[in-house]
PDB file of C-alpha atoms in Angstrom:
ATOM      1  CA  LYS A   1    -170.086 -48.219 -32.981  1.00 82.00           C
ATOM      2  CA  GLN A   2    -170.583 -50.991 -30.458  1.00 87.00           C
ATOM      3  CA  GLU A   3    -168.283 -50.781 -27.430  1.00 92.00           C
ATOM      4  CA  VAL A   4    -167.906 -53.478 -24.790  1.00 96.00           C
ATOM      5  CA  THR A   5    -166.495 -52.764 -21.338  1.00 97.00           C
ATOM      6  CA  GLN A   6    -165.497 -55.316 -18.719  1.00 97.00           C
ATOM      7  CA  ILE A   7    -165.100 -54.573 -15.044  1.00 94.00           C
ATOM      8  CA  PRO A   8    -162.925 -55.280 -13.160  1.00 93.00           C
ATOM      9  CA  ALA A   9    -159.859 -55.502 -15.387  1.00 95.00           C
ATOM     10  CA  ALA A  10    -158.216 -57.814 -12.875  1.00 96.00           C
ATOM     11  CA  LEU A  11    -159.374 -59.770  -9.860  1.00 95.00           C
ATOM     12  CA  SER A  12    -157.578 -61.949  -7.313  1.00 96.00           C
ATOM     13  CA  VAL A  13    -159.584 -63.947  -4.766  1.00 95.00           C
ATOM     14  CA  PRO A  14    -159.016 -66.930  -2.455  1.00 96.00           C
ATOM     15  CA  GLU A  15    -160.161 -70.341  -3.537  1.00 97.00           C
ATOM     16  CA  GLY A  16    -163.769 -71.181  -2.714  1.00 97.00           C
ATOM     17  CA  GLU A  17    -165.229 -67.701  -3.102  1.00 96.00           C
ATOM     18  CA  ASN A  18    -168.161 -66.908  -5.349  1.00 97.00           C
ATOM     19  CA  LEU A  19    -167.476 -64.068  -7.753  1.00 95.00           C
ATOM     20  CA  VAL A  20    -169.111 -61.904 -10.388  1.00 96.00           C
ATOM     21  CA  LEU A  21    -167.594 -60.523 -13.568  1.00 97.00           C
ATOM     22  CA  ASN A  22    -169.325 -57.634 -15.296  1.00 97.00           C
ATOM     23  CA  CYS A  23    -169.788 -56.753 -18.957  1.00 97.00           C
ATOM     24  CA  SER A  24    -171.561 -53.743 -20.451  1.00 97.00           C
ATOM     25  CA  PHE A  25    -172.260 -52.829 -24.086  1.00 95.00           C
ATOM     26  CA  THR A  26    -173.391 -49.577 -25.658  1.00 93.00           C
ATOM     27  CA  ASP A  27    -175.760 -50.815 -28.406  1.00 88.00           C
ATOM     28  CA  SER A  28    -178.587 -52.903 -26.951  1.00 87.00           C
ATOM     29  CA  ALA A  29    -179.667 -54.251 -30.379  1.00 86.00           C
ATOM     30  CA  ILE A  30    -177.540 -57.364 -30.047  1.00 88.00           C
ATOM     31  CA  TYR A  31    -178.257 -60.791 -31.543  1.00 86.00           C
ATOM     32  CA  ASN A  32    -176.466 -62.674 -28.800  1.00 90.00           C
ATOM     33  CA  LEU A  33    -173.698 -62.495 -26.200  1.00 93.00           C
ATOM     34  CA  GLN A  34    -170.943 -65.004 -25.582  1.00 94.00           C
ATOM     35  CA  TRP A  35    -168.558 -65.503 -22.663  1.00 97.00           C
ATOM     36  CA  PHE A  36    -165.114 -67.011 -23.286  1.00 96.00           C
ATOM     37  CA  ARG A  37    -162.071 -67.903 -21.247  1.00 97.00           C
ATOM     38  CA  GLN A  38    -158.552 -67.539 -22.558  1.00 96.00           C
ATOM     39  CA  ASP A  39    -155.549 -69.235 -21.002  1.00 94.00           C
ATOM     40  CA  PRO A  40    -152.072 -67.740 -21.577  1.00 88.00           C
ATOM     41  CA  GLY A  41    -150.828 -68.428 -25.098  1.00 82.00           C
ATOM     42  CA  LYS A  42    -154.007 -70.244 -26.045  1.00 85.00           C
ATOM     43  CA  GLY A  43    -157.098 -69.570 -28.116  1.00 87.00           C
ATOM     44  CA  LEU A  44    -160.546 -68.840 -26.740  1.00 93.00           C
ATOM     45  CA  THR A  45    -162.792 -71.439 -25.150  1.00 94.00           C
ATOM     46  CA  SER A  46    -166.509 -70.763 -25.346  1.00 92.00           C
ATOM     47  CA  LEU A  47    -168.207 -70.911 -21.942  1.00 96.00           C
ATOM     48  CA  LEU A  48    -171.771 -69.723 -22.442  1.00 95.00           C
ATOM     49  CA  LEU A  49    -173.876 -68.290 -25.272  1.00 92.00           C
ATOM     50  CA  ILE A  50    -176.985 -66.253 -24.473  1.00 93.00           C
ATOM     51  CA  GLN A  51    -179.436 -65.426 -27.265  1.00 90.00           C
ATOM     52  CA  SER A  52    -180.989 -61.959 -27.161  1.00 89.00           C
ATOM     53  CA  SER A  53    -184.358 -63.440 -26.139  1.00 90.00           C
ATOM     54  CA  GLN A  54    -182.875 -65.260 -23.143  1.00 93.00           C
ATOM     55  CA  ARG A  55    -182.195 -63.939 -19.653  1.00 95.00           C
ATOM     56  CA  GLU A  56    -179.598 -66.432 -18.472  1.00 95.00           C
ATOM     57  CA  GLN A  57    -177.640 -69.583 -19.203  1.00 96.00           C
ATOM     58  CA  THR A  58    -176.026 -72.033 -16.812  1.00 97.00           C
ATOM     59  CA  SER A  59    -173.221 -74.544 -17.183  1.00 96.00           C
ATOM     60  CA  GLY A  60    -171.922 -76.279 -14.087  1.00 97.00           C
ATOM     61  CA  ARG A  61    -170.576 -73.664 -11.690  1.00 97.00           C
ATOM     62  CA  LEU A  62    -171.051 -70.870 -14.242  1.00 98.00           C
ATOM     63  CA  ASN A  63    -174.137 -68.727 -14.673  1.00 98.00           C
ATOM     64  CA  ALA A  64    -174.424 -65.866 -17.140  1.00 97.00           C
ATOM     65  CA  SER A  65    -177.231 -63.350 -17.151  1.00 97.00           C
ATOM     66  CA  LEU A  66    -178.269 -60.855 -19.801  1.00 96.00           C
ATOM     67  CA  ASP A  67    -180.210 -57.608 -19.414  1.00 95.00           C
ATOM     68  CA  LYS A  68    -180.338 -56.416 -23.000  1.00 92.00           C
ATOM     69  CA  SER A  69    -182.288 -53.239 -22.347  1.00 91.00           C
ATOM     70  CA  SER A  70    -179.713 -51.937 -19.895  1.00 94.00           C
ATOM     71  CA  GLY A  71    -176.770 -53.257 -21.903  1.00 95.00           C
ATOM     72  CA  ARG A  72    -175.381 -55.514 -19.177  1.00 96.00           C
ATOM     73  CA  SER A  73    -174.303 -59.084 -18.631  1.00 97.00           C
ATOM     74  CA  THR A  74    -172.759 -60.792 -15.624  1.00 97.00           C
ATOM     75  CA  LEU A  75    -170.826 -64.024 -15.312  1.00 97.00           C
ATOM     76  CA  TYR A  76    -171.198 -65.668 -11.918  1.00 97.00           C
ATOM     77  CA  ILE A  77    -168.621 -68.268 -10.881  1.00 97.00           C
ATOM     78  CA  ALA A  78    -169.530 -70.356  -7.854  1.00 97.00           C
ATOM     79  CA  ALA A  79    -167.026 -71.985  -5.497  1.00 97.00           C
ATOM     80  CA  SER A  80    -163.993 -70.784  -7.438  1.00 97.00           C
ATOM     81  CA  GLN A  81    -161.015 -73.105  -7.978  1.00 97.00           C
ATOM     82  CA  PRO A  82    -157.377 -72.431  -8.963  1.00 96.00           C
ATOM     83  CA  GLY A  83    -158.140 -73.977 -12.360  1.00 96.00           C
ATOM     84  CA  ASP A  84    -160.554 -71.098 -13.014  1.00 97.00           C
ATOM     85  CA  SER A  85    -157.588 -68.737 -13.267  1.00 97.00           C
ATOM     86  CA  ALA A  86    -157.659 -67.256 -16.768  1.00 97.00           C
ATOM     87  CA  THR A  87    -158.770 -64.174 -18.684  1.00 97.00           C
ATOM     88  CA  TYR A  88    -162.533 -64.010 -19.186  1.00 98.00           C
ATOM     89  CA  LEU A  89    -163.822 -62.237 -22.275  1.00 97.00           C
ATOM     90  CA  CYS A  90    -167.316 -61.019 -23.073  1.00 97.00           C
ATOM     91  CA  ALA A  91    -168.366 -60.577 -26.711  1.00 95.00           C
ATOM     92  CA  VAL A  92    -171.533 -59.407 -28.466  1.00 93.00           C
ATOM     93  CA  ARG A  93    -172.848 -59.998 -31.963  1.00 87.00           C
ATOM     94  CA  LEU A  94    -175.142 -57.674 -33.895  1.00 78.00           C
ATOM     95  CA  GLY A  95    -175.901 -59.612 -37.080  1.00 70.00           C
ATOM     96  CA  SER A  96    -178.008 -62.739 -37.599  1.00 63.00           C
ATOM     97  CA  GLY A  97    -176.122 -64.421 -40.421  1.00 60.00           C
ATOM     98  CA  GLY A  98    -176.133 -62.056 -43.371  1.00 62.00           C
ATOM     99  CA  GLY A  99    -173.409 -59.690 -42.288  1.00 63.00           C
ATOM    100  CA  ALA A 100    -172.287 -57.735 -39.221  1.00 63.00           C
ATOM    101  CA  ASP A 101    -171.712 -61.113 -37.625  1.00 77.00           C
ATOM    102  CA  GLY A 102    -168.274 -60.522 -36.225  1.00 85.00           C
ATOM    103  CA  LEU A 103    -168.036 -60.414 -32.458  1.00 90.00           C
ATOM    104  CA  THR A 104    -167.158 -57.233 -30.573  1.00 93.00           C
ATOM    105  CA  PHE A 105    -165.049 -58.080 -27.526  1.00 96.00           C
ATOM    106  CA  GLY A 106    -164.255 -56.402 -24.268  1.00 96.00           C
ATOM    107  CA  LYS A 107    -160.667 -56.267 -23.050  1.00 96.00           C
ATOM    108  CA  GLY A 108    -161.304 -59.037 -20.544  1.00 96.00           C
ATOM    109  CA  THR A 109    -161.053 -59.638 -16.811  1.00 97.00           C
ATOM    110  CA  HIS A 110    -157.818 -61.290 -15.677  1.00 96.00           C
ATOM    111  CA  LEU A 111    -158.811 -63.643 -12.863  1.00 97.00           C
ATOM    112  CA  ILE A 112    -156.459 -65.256 -10.362  1.00 97.00           C
ATOM    113  CA  ILE A 113    -157.756 -67.780  -7.828  1.00 97.00           C
ATOM    114  CA  GLN A 114    -155.349 -68.173  -4.933  1.00 96.00           C
ATOM    115  CA  PRO A 115    -154.960 -71.733  -3.592  1.00 93.00           C
TER     116      PRO A 115
ATOM    117  CA  GLY B   1    -160.171 -82.711 -37.127  1.00 53.00           C
ATOM    118  CA  ALA B   2    -162.013 -82.115 -33.903  1.00 80.00           C
ATOM    119  CA  GLY B   3    -161.353 -78.399 -33.651  1.00 92.00           C
ATOM    120  CA  VAL B   4    -160.188 -75.354 -35.550  1.00 95.00           C
ATOM    121  CA  SER B   5    -156.528 -75.569 -36.463  1.00 96.00           C
ATOM    122  CA  GLN B   6    -154.176 -72.797 -37.526  1.00 97.00           C
ATOM    123  CA  SER B   7    -150.702 -72.788 -38.987  1.00 97.00           C
ATOM    124  CA  PRO B   8    -148.062 -71.772 -38.403  1.00 97.00           C
ATOM    125  CA  ARG B   9    -148.440 -71.287 -34.655  1.00 96.00           C
ATOM    126  CA  TYR B  10    -145.601 -68.776 -34.625  1.00 97.00           C
ATOM    127  CA  LYS B  11    -144.258 -66.597 -37.413  1.00 97.00           C
ATOM    128  CA  VAL B  12    -141.408 -64.117 -37.361  1.00 98.00           C
ATOM    129  CA  ALA B  13    -141.142 -61.797 -40.333  1.00 97.00           C
ATOM    130  CA  LYS B  14    -138.857 -58.969 -41.251  1.00 97.00           C
ATOM    131  CA  ARG B  15    -140.551 -55.669 -41.929  1.00 97.00           C
ATOM    132  CA  GLY B  16    -141.657 -55.544 -45.548  1.00 97.00           C
ATOM    133  CA  GLN B  17    -142.063 -59.291 -46.000  1.00 97.00           C
ATOM    134  CA  ASP B  18    -145.331 -60.898 -47.038  1.00 98.00           C
ATOM    135  CA  VAL B  19    -146.895 -63.559 -44.789  1.00 98.00           C
ATOM    136  CA  ALA B  20    -149.706 -66.082 -45.201  1.00 98.00           C
ATOM    137  CA  LEU B  21    -151.613 -67.540 -42.276  1.00 98.00           C
ATOM    138  CA  ARG B  22    -153.777 -70.618 -42.664  1.00 98.00           C
ATOM    139  CA  CYS B  23    -156.997 -71.651 -40.926  1.00 98.00           C
ATOM    140  CA  ASP B  24    -158.686 -75.061 -41.102  1.00 98.00           C
ATOM    141  CA  PRO B  25    -162.195 -74.711 -39.660  1.00 96.00           C
ATOM    142  CA  ILE B  26    -164.233 -77.491 -38.128  1.00 94.00           C
ATOM    143  CA  SER B  27    -165.442 -79.739 -40.925  1.00 93.00           C
ATOM    144  CA  GLY B  28    -168.837 -78.668 -42.236  1.00 91.00           C
ATOM    145  CA  HIS B  29    -168.813 -75.240 -40.616  1.00 93.00           C
ATOM    146  CA  VAL B  30    -170.262 -72.670 -42.961  1.00 91.00           C
ATOM    147  CA  SER B  31    -169.082 -69.490 -41.270  1.00 91.00           C
ATOM    148  CA  LEU B  32    -165.450 -68.498 -40.782  1.00 94.00           C
ATOM    149  CA  PHE B  33    -164.064 -65.440 -38.996  1.00 94.00           C
ATOM    150  CA  TRP B  34    -160.651 -63.840 -38.604  1.00 97.00           C
ATOM    151  CA  TYR B  35    -159.711 -61.703 -35.582  1.00 97.00           C
ATOM    152  CA  GLN B  36    -156.588 -59.801 -34.540  1.00 97.00           C
ATOM    153  CA  GLN B  37    -155.573 -59.707 -30.875  1.00 96.00           C
ATOM    154  CA  ALA B  38    -152.933 -57.246 -29.721  1.00 94.00           C
ATOM    155  CA  LEU B  39    -151.144 -57.864 -26.437  1.00 91.00           C
ATOM    156  CA  GLY B  40    -153.389 -57.197 -23.460  1.00 88.00           C
ATOM    157  CA  GLN B  41    -156.434 -56.467 -25.617  1.00 92.00           C
ATOM    158  CA  GLY B  42    -159.543 -58.332 -26.626  1.00 93.00           C
ATOM    159  CA  PRO B  43    -159.721 -59.745 -30.156  1.00 95.00           C
ATOM    160  CA  GLU B  44    -160.841 -57.378 -32.901  1.00 95.00           C
ATOM    161  CA  PHE B  45    -162.901 -58.547 -35.862  1.00 94.00           C
ATOM    162  CA  LEU B  46    -161.196 -58.522 -39.264  1.00 96.00           C
ATOM    163  CA  THR B  47    -163.382 -60.380 -41.749  1.00 95.00           C
ATOM    164  CA  TYR B  48    -166.172 -62.951 -42.150  1.00 92.00           C
ATOM    165  CA  PHE B  49    -166.910 -65.648 -44.741  1.00 93.00           C
ATOM    166  CA  GLN B  50    -170.069 -67.579 -45.376  1.00 91.00           C
ATOM    167  CA  ASN B  51    -168.875 -70.538 -47.429  1.00 93.00           C
ATOM    168  CA  GLU B  52    -166.602 -68.963 -50.072  1.00 95.00           C
ATOM    169  CA  ALA B  53    -168.304 -65.561 -49.981  1.00 94.00           C
ATOM    170  CA  GLN B  54    -166.617 -62.797 -48.025  1.00 94.00           C
ATOM    171  CA  LEU B  55    -169.632 -61.023 -46.537  1.00 90.00           C
ATOM    172  CA  ASP B  56    -167.856 -58.552 -44.294  1.00 89.00           C
ATOM    173  CA  LYS B  57    -164.312 -57.213 -44.516  1.00 91.00           C
ATOM    174  CA  SER B  58    -164.948 -54.010 -42.623  1.00 90.00           C
ATOM    175  CA  GLY B  59    -162.361 -54.821 -39.950  1.00 92.00           C
ATOM    176  CA  LEU B  60    -159.367 -55.245 -42.248  1.00 95.00           C
ATOM    177  CA  PRO B  61    -157.017 -52.430 -41.170  1.00 94.00           C
ATOM    178  CA  SER B  62    -155.541 -51.647 -44.568  1.00 94.00           C
ATOM    179  CA  ASP B  63    -155.364 -52.831 -48.156  1.00 95.00           C
ATOM    180  CA  ARG B  64    -152.243 -54.781 -47.189  1.00 97.00           C
ATOM    181  CA  PHE B  65    -154.554 -57.335 -45.577  1.00 98.00           C
ATOM    182  CA  PHE B  66    -156.317 -59.849 -47.799  1.00 97.00           C
ATOM    183  CA  ALA B  67    -158.309 -62.976 -46.938  1.00 98.00           C
ATOM    184  CA  GLU B  68    -159.695 -65.750 -49.099  1.00 97.00           C
ATOM    185  CA  ARG B  69    -161.636 -68.986 -48.752  1.00 97.00           C
ATOM    186  CA  PRO B  70    -161.845 -70.211 -52.352  1.00 96.00           C
ATOM    187  CA  GLU B  71    -163.515 -73.593 -51.758  1.00 94.00           C
ATOM    188  CA  GLY B  72    -165.518 -72.703 -48.700  1.00 92.00           C
ATOM    189  CA  SER B  73    -163.358 -74.601 -46.227  1.00 95.00           C
ATOM    190  CA  VAL B  74    -159.703 -73.650 -45.619  1.00 97.00           C
ATOM    191  CA  SER B  75    -158.999 -69.917 -45.385  1.00 98.00           C
ATOM    192  CA  THR B  76    -155.814 -67.908 -45.775  1.00 98.00           C
ATOM    193  CA  LEU B  77    -155.115 -64.470 -44.347  1.00 98.00           C
ATOM    194  CA  LYS B  78    -152.353 -62.714 -46.243  1.00 98.00           C
ATOM    195  CA  ILE B  79    -150.505 -59.634 -45.067  1.00 98.00           C
ATOM    196  CA  GLN B  80    -148.349 -57.831 -47.590  1.00 98.00           C
ATOM    197  CA  ARG B  81    -145.372 -55.636 -46.753  1.00 97.00           C
ATOM    198  CA  THR B  82    -145.654 -56.345 -43.033  1.00 97.00           C
ATOM    199  CA  GLN B  83    -145.171 -53.518 -40.546  1.00 97.00           C
ATOM    200  CA  GLN B  84    -144.286 -53.649 -36.856  1.00 96.00           C
ATOM    201  CA  GLU B  85    -147.827 -52.666 -35.908  1.00 96.00           C
ATOM    202  CA  ASP B  86    -149.040 -55.897 -37.540  1.00 97.00           C
ATOM    203  CA  SER B  87    -147.451 -57.864 -34.684  1.00 97.00           C
ATOM    204  CA  ALA B  88    -150.336 -59.621 -32.925  1.00 97.00           C
ATOM    205  CA  VAL B  89    -152.041 -62.954 -32.499  1.00 97.00           C
ATOM    206  CA  TYR B  90    -154.329 -63.786 -35.409  1.00 98.00           C
ATOM    207  CA  LEU B  91    -157.277 -65.921 -34.399  1.00 97.00           C
ATOM    208  CA  CYS B  92    -159.584 -67.884 -36.639  1.00 97.00           C
ATOM    209  CA  ALA B  93    -163.065 -69.038 -35.610  1.00 95.00           C
ATOM    210  CA  SER B  94    -165.824 -71.043 -37.241  1.00 93.00           C
ATOM    211  CA  SER B  95    -169.487 -71.694 -36.601  1.00 90.00           C
ATOM    212  CA  LEU B  96    -171.808 -74.358 -37.962  1.00 87.00           C
ATOM    213  CA  VAL B  97    -174.478 -72.239 -39.593  1.00 77.00           C
ATOM    214  CA  PRO B  98    -174.735 -68.490 -40.138  1.00 65.00           C
ATOM    215  CA  SER B  99    -177.661 -67.910 -37.817  1.00 62.00           C
ATOM    216  CA  TYR B 100    -176.234 -69.895 -34.891  1.00 62.00           C
ATOM    217  CA  ASN B 101    -173.235 -68.082 -33.627  1.00 65.00           C
ATOM    218  CA  GLU B 102    -171.410 -70.163 -31.077  1.00 82.00           C
ATOM    219  CA  GLN B 103    -167.995 -69.495 -32.510  1.00 88.00           C
ATOM    220  CA  PHE B 104    -165.216 -71.996 -31.947  1.00 91.00           C
ATOM    221  CA  PHE B 105    -161.724 -70.585 -31.956  1.00 93.00           C
ATOM    222  CA  GLY B 106    -158.396 -71.962 -33.056  1.00 95.00           C
ATOM    223  CA  PRO B 107    -155.163 -71.571 -31.041  1.00 94.00           C
ATOM    224  CA  GLY B 108    -154.036 -68.576 -33.096  1.00 96.00           C
ATOM    225  CA  THR B 109    -150.899 -67.605 -34.988  1.00 97.00           C
ATOM    226  CA  ARG B 110    -148.547 -65.279 -33.149  1.00 97.00           C
ATOM    227  CA  LEU B 111    -146.967 -62.946 -35.701  1.00 98.00           C
ATOM    228  CA  THR B 112    -143.901 -60.930 -34.758  1.00 97.00           C
ATOM    229  CA  VAL B 113    -142.612 -58.362 -37.232  1.00 97.00           C
ATOM    230  CA  LEU B 114    -139.052 -57.219 -36.617  1.00 96.00           C
TER     231      LEU B 114
END
């Protein structure tokens, strides 16, 4: 059974710092990996999607990398801002459209950016 | 609409009552997913539809949980004889085509069973 672990569980840093969130998964035969943010009482907002054949994806100040063989992904946030405060979730997908397509999530990293 | 919508946003039920939760996916999205998120945890997969076909229901925790998508658009998650352990946020997500899996999530329905 696929298991996803996120480290650290919580992180508090001053505004302006660069930071790295870590995600690991036990079954390397993934189809893709997706990073989300979740604000309190809200649904999930998709940040980045990395296909299994890709090594990284970038969007603005966010960069996500994928090392499928070692079962790891990192989310890099540059020049953090208070508005980045949220819970960040990593999720992997095994299937390619015909089943087993539900995402397996980690428990998330709760991030606080201090003004 | 522009995004995935869910209703009701909040539901309080007495133990033993039946509840029905609705999801309106993004128009034209083929795939639809239901997840359950307990407090402080990541979402857990419940079930997956491709159009009206339920391709995977391996995550449904018991036979009290039932989902349908009869016309391939709106979906309903029904929970019979609710129990306190059913209290959670129920999230719905959709994606455009089966093989492209950027999933877009709705705001969720927070279910509290007393």
